[in-house]
XYZ file of C-alpha atoms in Angstrom:
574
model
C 52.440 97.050 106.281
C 55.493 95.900 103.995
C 53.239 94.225 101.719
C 50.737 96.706 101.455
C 53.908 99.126 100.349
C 55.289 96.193 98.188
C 52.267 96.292 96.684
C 51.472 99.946 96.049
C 55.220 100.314 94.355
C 54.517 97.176 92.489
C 51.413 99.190 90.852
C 53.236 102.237 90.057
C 55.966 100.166 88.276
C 53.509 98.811 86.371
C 52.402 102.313 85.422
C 48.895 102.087 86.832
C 49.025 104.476 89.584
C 51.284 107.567 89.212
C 54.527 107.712 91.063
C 55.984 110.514 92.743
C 58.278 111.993 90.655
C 59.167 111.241 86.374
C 62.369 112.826 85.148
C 61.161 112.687 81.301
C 62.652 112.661 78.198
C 66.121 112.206 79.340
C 69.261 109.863 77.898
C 69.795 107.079 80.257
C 73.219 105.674 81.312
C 72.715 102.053 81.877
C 76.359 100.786 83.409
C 74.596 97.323 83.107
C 74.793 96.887 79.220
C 76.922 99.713 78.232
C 74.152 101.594 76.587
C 72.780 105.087 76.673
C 68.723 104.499 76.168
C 66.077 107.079 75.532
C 62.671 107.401 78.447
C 61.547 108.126 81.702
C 62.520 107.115 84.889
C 60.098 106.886 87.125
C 60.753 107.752 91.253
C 58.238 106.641 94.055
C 59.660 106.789 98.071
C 63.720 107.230 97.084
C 63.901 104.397 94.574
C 63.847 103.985 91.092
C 60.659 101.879 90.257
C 60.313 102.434 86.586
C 62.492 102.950 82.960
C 60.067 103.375 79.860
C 57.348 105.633 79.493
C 55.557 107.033 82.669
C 53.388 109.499 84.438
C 54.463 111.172 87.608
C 52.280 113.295 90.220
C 55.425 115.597 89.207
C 57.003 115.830 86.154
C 60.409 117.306 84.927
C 61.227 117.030 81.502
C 64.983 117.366 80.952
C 64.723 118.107 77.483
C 67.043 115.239 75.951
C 70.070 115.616 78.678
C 72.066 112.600 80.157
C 71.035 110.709 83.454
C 73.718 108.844 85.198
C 73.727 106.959 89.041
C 75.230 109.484 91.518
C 78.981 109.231 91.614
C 80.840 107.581 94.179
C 83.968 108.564 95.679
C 85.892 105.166 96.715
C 88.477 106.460 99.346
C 88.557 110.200 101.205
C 89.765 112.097 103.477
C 87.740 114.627 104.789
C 89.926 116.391 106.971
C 92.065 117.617 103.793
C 89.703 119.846 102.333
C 89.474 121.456 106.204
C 86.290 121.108 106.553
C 83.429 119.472 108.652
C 81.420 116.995 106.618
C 78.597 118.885 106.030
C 80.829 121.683 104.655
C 82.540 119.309 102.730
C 79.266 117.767 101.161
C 78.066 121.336 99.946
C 81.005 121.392 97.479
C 80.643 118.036 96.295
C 77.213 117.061 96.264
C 76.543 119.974 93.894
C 79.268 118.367 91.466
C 77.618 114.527 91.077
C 79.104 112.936 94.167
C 75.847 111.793 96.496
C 77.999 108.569 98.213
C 81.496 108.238 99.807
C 83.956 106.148 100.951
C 85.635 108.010 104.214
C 88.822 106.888 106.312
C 88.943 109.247 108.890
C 92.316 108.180 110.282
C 93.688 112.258 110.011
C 90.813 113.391 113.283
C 91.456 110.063 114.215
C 95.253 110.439 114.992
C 94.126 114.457 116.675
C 90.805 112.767 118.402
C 90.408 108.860 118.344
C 87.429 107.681 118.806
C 85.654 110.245 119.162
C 87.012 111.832 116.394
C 85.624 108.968 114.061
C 82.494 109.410 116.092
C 82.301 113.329 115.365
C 83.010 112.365 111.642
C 79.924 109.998 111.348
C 77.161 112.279 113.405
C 77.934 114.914 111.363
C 77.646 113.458 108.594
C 74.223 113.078 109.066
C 73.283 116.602 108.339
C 73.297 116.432 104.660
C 72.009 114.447 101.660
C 75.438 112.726 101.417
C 75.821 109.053 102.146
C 79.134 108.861 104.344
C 80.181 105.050 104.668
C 82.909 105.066 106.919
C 86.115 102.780 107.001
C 87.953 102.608 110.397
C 91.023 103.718 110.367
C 93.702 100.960 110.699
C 97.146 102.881 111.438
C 96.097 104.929 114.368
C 99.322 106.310 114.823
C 100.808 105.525 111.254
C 104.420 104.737 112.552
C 106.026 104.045 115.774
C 108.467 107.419 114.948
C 105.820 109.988 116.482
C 103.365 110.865 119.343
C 99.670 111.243 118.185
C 96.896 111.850 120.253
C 95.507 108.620 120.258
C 96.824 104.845 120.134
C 93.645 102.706 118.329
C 93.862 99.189 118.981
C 91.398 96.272 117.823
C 89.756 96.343 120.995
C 89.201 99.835 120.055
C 87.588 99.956 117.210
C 85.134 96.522 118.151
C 82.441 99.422 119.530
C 81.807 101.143 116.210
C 81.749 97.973 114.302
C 78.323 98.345 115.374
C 77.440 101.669 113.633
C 75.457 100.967 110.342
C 77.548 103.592 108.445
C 80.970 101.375 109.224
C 81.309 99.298 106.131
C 85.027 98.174 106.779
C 88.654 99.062 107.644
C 90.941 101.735 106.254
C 94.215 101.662 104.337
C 96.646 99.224 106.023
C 99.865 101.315 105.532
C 101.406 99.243 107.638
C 101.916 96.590 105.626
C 105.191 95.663 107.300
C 103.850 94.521 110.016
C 101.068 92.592 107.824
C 104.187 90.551 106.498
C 105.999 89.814 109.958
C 102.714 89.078 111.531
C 102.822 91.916 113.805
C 100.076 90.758 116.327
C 97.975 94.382 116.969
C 97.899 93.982 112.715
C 96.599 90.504 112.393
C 93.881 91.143 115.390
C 92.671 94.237 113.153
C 92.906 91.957 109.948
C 90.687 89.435 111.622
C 88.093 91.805 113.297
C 87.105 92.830 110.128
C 87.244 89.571 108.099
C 84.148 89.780 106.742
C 84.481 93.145 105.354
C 85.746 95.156 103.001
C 89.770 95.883 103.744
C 91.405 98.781 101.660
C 95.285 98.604 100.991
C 97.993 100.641 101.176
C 101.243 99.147 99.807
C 102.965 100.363 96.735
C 106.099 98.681 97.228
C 105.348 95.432 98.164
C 105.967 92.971 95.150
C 106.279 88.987 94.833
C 105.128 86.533 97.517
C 104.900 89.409 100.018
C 102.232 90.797 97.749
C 100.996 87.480 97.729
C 100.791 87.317 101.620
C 99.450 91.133 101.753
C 96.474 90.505 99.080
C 95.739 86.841 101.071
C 95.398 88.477 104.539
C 92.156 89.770 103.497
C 93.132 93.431 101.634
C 91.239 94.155 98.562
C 91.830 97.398 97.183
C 95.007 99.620 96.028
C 94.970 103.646 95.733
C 98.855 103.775 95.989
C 99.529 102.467 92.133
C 101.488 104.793 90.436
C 103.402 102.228 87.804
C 101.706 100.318 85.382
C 103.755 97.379 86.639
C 102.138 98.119 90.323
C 98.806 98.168 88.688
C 98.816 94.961 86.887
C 100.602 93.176 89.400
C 97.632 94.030 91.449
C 95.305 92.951 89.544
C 96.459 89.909 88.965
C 95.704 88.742 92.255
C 92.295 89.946 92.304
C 92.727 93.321 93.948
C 90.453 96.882 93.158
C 92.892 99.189 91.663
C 91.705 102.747 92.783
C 92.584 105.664 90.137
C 93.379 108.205 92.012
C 93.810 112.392 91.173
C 93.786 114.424 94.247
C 95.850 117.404 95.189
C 99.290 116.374 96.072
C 99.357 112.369 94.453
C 97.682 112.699 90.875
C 98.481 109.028 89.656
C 94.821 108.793 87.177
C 96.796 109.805 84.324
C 99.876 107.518 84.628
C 98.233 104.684 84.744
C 94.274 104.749 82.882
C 96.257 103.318 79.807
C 95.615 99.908 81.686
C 92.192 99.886 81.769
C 90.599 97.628 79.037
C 87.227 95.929 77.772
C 88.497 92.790 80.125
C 89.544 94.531 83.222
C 87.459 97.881 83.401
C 85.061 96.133 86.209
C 88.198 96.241 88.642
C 88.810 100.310 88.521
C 87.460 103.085 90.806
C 87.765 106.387 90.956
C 89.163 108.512 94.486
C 90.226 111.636 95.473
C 92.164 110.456 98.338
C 93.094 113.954 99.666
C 91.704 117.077 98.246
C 91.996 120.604 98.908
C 89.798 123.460 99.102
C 91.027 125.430 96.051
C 90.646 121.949 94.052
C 88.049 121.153 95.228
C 86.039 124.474 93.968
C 87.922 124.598 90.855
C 88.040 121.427 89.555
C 85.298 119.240 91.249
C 85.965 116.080 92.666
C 85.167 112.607 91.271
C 83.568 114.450 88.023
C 87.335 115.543 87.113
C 88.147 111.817 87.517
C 85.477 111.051 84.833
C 86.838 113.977 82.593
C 89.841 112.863 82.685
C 89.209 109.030 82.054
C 87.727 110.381 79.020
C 89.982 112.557 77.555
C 92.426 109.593 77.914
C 90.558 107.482 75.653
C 88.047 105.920 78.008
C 84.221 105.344 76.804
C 81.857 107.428 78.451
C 79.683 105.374 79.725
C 82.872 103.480 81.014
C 84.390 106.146 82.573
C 81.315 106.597 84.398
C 80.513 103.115 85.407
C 84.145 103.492 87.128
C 82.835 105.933 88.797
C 79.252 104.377 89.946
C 78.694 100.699 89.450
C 82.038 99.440 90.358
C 82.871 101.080 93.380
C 79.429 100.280 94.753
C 79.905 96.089 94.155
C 83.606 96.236 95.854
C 82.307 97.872 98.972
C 78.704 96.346 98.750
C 76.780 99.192 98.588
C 73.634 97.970 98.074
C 70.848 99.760 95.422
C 73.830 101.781 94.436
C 75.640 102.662 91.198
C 72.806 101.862 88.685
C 69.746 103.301 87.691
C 67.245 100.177 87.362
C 64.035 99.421 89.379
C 64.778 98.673 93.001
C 67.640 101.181 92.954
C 68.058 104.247 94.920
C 67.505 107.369 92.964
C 71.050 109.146 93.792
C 70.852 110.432 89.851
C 72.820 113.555 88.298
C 71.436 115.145 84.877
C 74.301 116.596 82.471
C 74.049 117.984 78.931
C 76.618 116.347 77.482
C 79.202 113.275 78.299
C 82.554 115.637 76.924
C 82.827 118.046 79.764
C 80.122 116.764 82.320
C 78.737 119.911 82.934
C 76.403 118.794 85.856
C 73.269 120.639 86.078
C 70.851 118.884 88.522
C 71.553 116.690 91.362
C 68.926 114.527 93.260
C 69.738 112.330 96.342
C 66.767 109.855 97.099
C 64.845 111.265 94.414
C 65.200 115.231 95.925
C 67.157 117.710 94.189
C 69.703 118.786 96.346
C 72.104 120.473 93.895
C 71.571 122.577 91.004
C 73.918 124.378 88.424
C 76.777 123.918 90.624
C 74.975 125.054 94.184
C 73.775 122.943 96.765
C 70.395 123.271 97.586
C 70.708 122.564 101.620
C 72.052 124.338 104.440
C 73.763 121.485 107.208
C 73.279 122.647 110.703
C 77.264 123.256 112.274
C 77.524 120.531 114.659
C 80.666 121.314 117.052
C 81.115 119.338 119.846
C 83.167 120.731 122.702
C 85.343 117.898 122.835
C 86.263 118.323 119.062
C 88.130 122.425 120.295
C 91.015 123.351 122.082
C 93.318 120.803 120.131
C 96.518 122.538 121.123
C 98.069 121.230 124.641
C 101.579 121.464 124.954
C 103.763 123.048 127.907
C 105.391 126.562 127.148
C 108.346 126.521 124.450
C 111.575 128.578 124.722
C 114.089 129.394 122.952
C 116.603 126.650 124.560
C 114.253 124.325 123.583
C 114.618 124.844 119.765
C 118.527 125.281 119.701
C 120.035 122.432 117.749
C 123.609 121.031 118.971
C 126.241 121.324 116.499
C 129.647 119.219 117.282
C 130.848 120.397 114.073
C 129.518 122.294 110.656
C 128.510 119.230 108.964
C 124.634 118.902 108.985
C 122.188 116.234 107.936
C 119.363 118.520 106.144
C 115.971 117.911 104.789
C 115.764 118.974 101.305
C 112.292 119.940 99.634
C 112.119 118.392 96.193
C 109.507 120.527 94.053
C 106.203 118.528 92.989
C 106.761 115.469 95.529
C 106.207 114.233 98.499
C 109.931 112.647 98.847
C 112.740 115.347 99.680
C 116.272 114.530 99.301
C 118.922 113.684 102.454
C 121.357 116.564 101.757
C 124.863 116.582 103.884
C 126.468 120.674 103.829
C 128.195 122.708 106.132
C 126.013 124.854 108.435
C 127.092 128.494 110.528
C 128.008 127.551 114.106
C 128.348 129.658 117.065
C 129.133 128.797 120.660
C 127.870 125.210 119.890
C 124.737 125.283 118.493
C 123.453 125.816 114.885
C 123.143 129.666 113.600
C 121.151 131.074 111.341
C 122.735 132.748 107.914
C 121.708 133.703 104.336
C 122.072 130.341 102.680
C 118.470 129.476 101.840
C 118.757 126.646 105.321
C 115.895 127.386 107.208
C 114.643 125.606 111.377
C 111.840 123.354 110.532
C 110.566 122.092 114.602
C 107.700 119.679 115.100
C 105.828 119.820 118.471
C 103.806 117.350 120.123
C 100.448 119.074 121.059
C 98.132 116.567 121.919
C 99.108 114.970 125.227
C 101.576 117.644 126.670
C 104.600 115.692 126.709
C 107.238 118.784 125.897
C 108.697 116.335 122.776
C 110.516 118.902 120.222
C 111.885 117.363 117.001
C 114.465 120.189 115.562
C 116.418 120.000 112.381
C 117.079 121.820 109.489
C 115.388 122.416 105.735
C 116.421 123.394 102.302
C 115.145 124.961 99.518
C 111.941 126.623 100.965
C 113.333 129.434 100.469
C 111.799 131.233 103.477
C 113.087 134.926 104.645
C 112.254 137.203 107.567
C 109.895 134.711 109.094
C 107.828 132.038 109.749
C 105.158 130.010 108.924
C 103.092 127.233 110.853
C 100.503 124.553 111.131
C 98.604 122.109 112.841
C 98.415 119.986 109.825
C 101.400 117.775 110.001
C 100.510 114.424 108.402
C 99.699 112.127 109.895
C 99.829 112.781 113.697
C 98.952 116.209 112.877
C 101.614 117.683 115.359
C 102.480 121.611 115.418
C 104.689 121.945 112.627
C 106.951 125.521 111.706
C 109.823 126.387 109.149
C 111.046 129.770 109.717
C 114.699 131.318 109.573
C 114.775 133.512 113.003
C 113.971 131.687 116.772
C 111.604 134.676 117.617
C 109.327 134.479 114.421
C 109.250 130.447 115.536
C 108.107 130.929 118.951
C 105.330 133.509 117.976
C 104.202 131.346 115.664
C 104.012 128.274 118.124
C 102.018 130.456 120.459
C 99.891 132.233 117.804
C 98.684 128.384 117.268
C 98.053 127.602 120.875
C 96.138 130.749 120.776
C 93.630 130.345 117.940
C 92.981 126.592 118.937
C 94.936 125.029 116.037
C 95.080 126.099 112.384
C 98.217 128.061 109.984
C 99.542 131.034 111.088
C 102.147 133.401 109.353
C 104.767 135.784 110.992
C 107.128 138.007 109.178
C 109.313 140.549 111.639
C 107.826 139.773 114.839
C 104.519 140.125 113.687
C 101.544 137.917 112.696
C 100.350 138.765 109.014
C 97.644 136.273 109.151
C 95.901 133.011 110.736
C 93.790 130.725 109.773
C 92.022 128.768 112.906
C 90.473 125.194 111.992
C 88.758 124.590 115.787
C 87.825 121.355 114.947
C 90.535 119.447 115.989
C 92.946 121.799 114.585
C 92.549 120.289 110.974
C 89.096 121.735 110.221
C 86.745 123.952 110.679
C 82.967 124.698 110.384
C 83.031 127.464 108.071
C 82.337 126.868 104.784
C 84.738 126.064 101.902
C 84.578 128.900 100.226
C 85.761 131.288 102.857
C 88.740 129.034 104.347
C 89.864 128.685 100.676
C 89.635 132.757 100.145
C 91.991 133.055 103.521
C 93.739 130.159 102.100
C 94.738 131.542 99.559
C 95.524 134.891 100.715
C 97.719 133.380 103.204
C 99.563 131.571 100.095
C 99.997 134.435 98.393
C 101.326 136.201 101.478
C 103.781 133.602 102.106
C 105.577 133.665 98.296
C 105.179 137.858 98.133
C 106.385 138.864 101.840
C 108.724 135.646 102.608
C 109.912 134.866 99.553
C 108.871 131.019 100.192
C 109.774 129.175 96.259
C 106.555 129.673 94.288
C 107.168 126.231 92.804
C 106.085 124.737 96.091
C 102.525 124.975 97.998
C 104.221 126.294 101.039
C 101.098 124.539 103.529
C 100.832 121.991 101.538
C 104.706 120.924 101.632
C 104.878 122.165 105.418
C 102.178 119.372 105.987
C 104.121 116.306 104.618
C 107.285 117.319 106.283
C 105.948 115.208 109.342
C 105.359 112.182 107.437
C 108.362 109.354 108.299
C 106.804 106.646 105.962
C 107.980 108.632 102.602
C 111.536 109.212 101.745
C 114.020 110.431 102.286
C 114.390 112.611 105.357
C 111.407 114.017 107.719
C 110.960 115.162 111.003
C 108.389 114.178 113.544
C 108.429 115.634 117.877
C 111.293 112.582 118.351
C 113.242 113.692 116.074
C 115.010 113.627 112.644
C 114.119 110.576 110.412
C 116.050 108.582 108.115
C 113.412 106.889 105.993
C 115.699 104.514 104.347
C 117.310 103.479 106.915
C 113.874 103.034 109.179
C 115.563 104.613 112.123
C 116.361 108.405 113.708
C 119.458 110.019 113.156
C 121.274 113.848 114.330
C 120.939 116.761 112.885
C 124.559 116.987 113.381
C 126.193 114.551 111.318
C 129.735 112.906 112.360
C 132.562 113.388 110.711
């Protein structure tokens, strides 16, 4: 049977029979030799069999417009546009992107396995090729309760899966360097795969050891210095331009004639309003060029050389034998995409996808939110004296600042006032445990209420800032309620919600409506609470969580002293 089909594509290649599909007349990208050559490309069963002049059972003629491989997007999280994958794939596919790289370590840390599992069935809905990286940090740090604890044992069953390509940023690159064992078994299940990296500040012979343990790629440059240290030792530098870490910008000036084959394009994390506004790994391209990048290199960033560091094979090219993932444009300034074909079907058009996924839910992917019933003694903070240790938002960052002040005090315990200090509480919801972290948080500027989320990165624990105990609690319950999601309360009363059932991170609906509640529940929070417009009040509430970025956060054990890797009290000794 093979042979007879070797034989029948052999025939069409050699233009005697007809093939399936020509896309005439078109200007072809070719990210082998740099060049951008005139002809046809001719389709037959998915792949590319033909480049030259050729006659198709059906014909398009595109009229002089550019063909390039589908883009690939080389490390993503799903979860942070909020959305299932097939949701997520009707926004992108549309804008060039037909193959990704996912870590799914954020439904990992709500879901475990199964999460991962949920993430690669549903994937399989849409013309979208989901390669999936297991996620290696499953929970990130030691400082926080997630709902799951993924060992190598753990992750030996989907090894297994087809769609499973490798494993997913090693943030913990600590324990890489002290040869923490659970690390090193990880490391060496997945030997002979691709390992992505996660370890800006590791520099010298402990970059040395990181890079030789197996880890091949970096999305975490953000110097120049990082960069070429980096590549130095061999390693895929990842140019990243998400929503909150936009690094593509700081650091293209690297890329040159001698090095270009070692840079990717990501997203990393992207959010809904980004996503629809500015596109996704066709913004990366945009912006290559505007910094001075070629074209066609710029786009070979975004095709060829992802595909040969994770071994995607009959991807990134267009050449016989490849698969026809292709995207027509009009013109290589703005990328203006206007047709999109996955396997040789057009699945996107003028900025639309041309499929409709079917919503796979899974019951075991709902009801996210356990956790015992919170009262008001269990939010109180203990104050020995007015002297506080309080988290301070920094504006455009991810770091906040460790800021010592005086704080009201009444019968022992903190108390609320008009200084702009607000309660910021994380609680663990996954396993019931009744842990409550409770400290304090500056400049968010919050008034009359609060807001909250099931998005607290990366154990994705119930996180709330508000500056009264009652708007707290209502907003801790309005989240049990609604099965996980963000929720706003101003007065005793709950302006809006957003639920995301799966898993409490995302939901089923499609972009475009969680972004329009999105974004009336942004606007809601800077007009009726006053939160500081120069922040993205979800957005910042998110990272709060996040012990592995400087300088002060707060997970369900408590307040954490980044820089000094260990907890420490709200109230601070005199």
């Amino acid at each position: 049977m093979f042979t007879e089909q070797l034989a029948d594509l052999i025939t069409k290649a050699k233009g005697v029979k007809e093939a399936e599909l020509v896309l005439k007349n078109i200007n072809i990208i070719n990210v082998f030799s740099g060049e951008i050559i005139k002809g046809d490309v001719a389709i037959d069963s998915g792949k590319i069999i033909g480049i030259g002049e050729y006659n198709g059972k059906e014909e398009i003629d595109l009229e002089g417009r550019y063909l390039s491989p589908g883009f690939i997007d080389s490390h993503v999280h799903i979860e942070s546009s909020m959305s299932s994958p097939s949701q997520f794939a009707k926004v992108i596919v549309p804008r060039g992107v037909t193959t990704i790289v996912a870590d799914p370590h954020e439904i990992a840390n709500v879901k475990g396995i199964e999460g991962i599992k949920y993430i690669i069935e549903d994937s399989k809905n849409v013309p979208l090729d989901v390669h999936i990286m297991l996620p290696s940090c499953v929970p990130s740090t030691n400082f926080e309760n997630a709902g799951a604890i993924l060992k190598a044992d753990d992750l030996k069953e989907l090894l297994k899966e087809e769609d499973v390509i490798g494993l997913g940023e090693m943030m913990n690159y600590p324990g890489v360097i002290s040869l923490d064992e659970d690390v090193l078994n990880k490391l060496a299940l997945f030997k002979d795969k691709v390992i992505d990296g996660h370890g800006p500040m590791i520099s010298g012979k402990d970059l040395n050891a990181y890079v030789a343990s197996g880890i091949k790629t970096e999305h975490e440059c953000s110097t120049t210095d990082e960069v070429l240290d980096r590549l130095r030792l061999g390693m895929y530098i990842l140019l990243r331009e998400g929503s909150a870490a936009k690094d593509l910008r700081n650091i293209i000036q690297v890329v040159n004639k001698d090095n270009l084959r070692r840079f990717l394009f990501c997203t990393d994390d992207k959010h809904p309003e980004d996503l629809i506004n500015e596109g996704t790994i066709d913004f990366n391209i945009k912006l290559a060029i505007r910094a001075g990048i070629e074209p066609v290199n710029a786009i070979r960033m975004a095709t060829l050389n992802p595909a040969e560091c994770y071994g995607l094979k009959g991807k990134g090219a267009i050449a016989p034998g490849y698969i026809a993932d292709l995207v027509v444009m009009d013109n290589l300034d703005d990328l203006n995409i206007l047709k999109v074909f996955k396997n040789g079907k057009l699945v996107g058009e003028n900025n639309r996808a041309l499929f409709q996924p079917e919503i796979h839910l899974p019951k075991n992917m709902t009801d996210s939110v356990n956790i015992k019933d919170i009262k008001l003694d269990d939010i109180k903070i203990p104050m020995e004296n007015r002297n506080a240790n309080i988290i301070g938002v920094v504006e455009d960052s991810l770091v906040t600042e460790s800021i010592v002040k005086e704080v009201n005090v009444l019968d022992g315990y903190f108390d609320f006032s008009d200084d702009n200090i607000q309660k910021i509480i994380v609680a663990e919801r996954h396993l019931g445990t009744g842990n409550i972290g409770v400290g304090l948080i500056e400049n968010f500027n919050l008034k009359n209420g609060s807001i909250g989320s099931t998005i607290g990165h990366d154990s994705h624990n119930i996180i709330v800032i508000g500056d009264n105990d009652r708007d707290i609690l209502i907003a801790i319950e309005e989240l049990r309620n609604i099965g996980g999601g963000l929720t706003i309360v101003k007065d005793g009363e709950i302006l809006k919600s957003l639920p995301l059932e799966i898993g409490g991170i995302m939901t089923s609906r499609p972009v475009e409506e969680t972004n329009a509640v999105l974004k009336e529940m942004i606007s809601l929070c800077y007009e009726e609470l006053n939160v500081n417009k120069n922040i993205d009040p979800f957005m910042t509430l998110a990272f709060m969580a996040l012990p592995v970025i400087p300088k002060l956060k707060l997970t369900d054990m408590g307040l954490f002293d980044v820089e000094k890797f260990d907890f420490v009290k709200v109230c601070r000794d005199v």
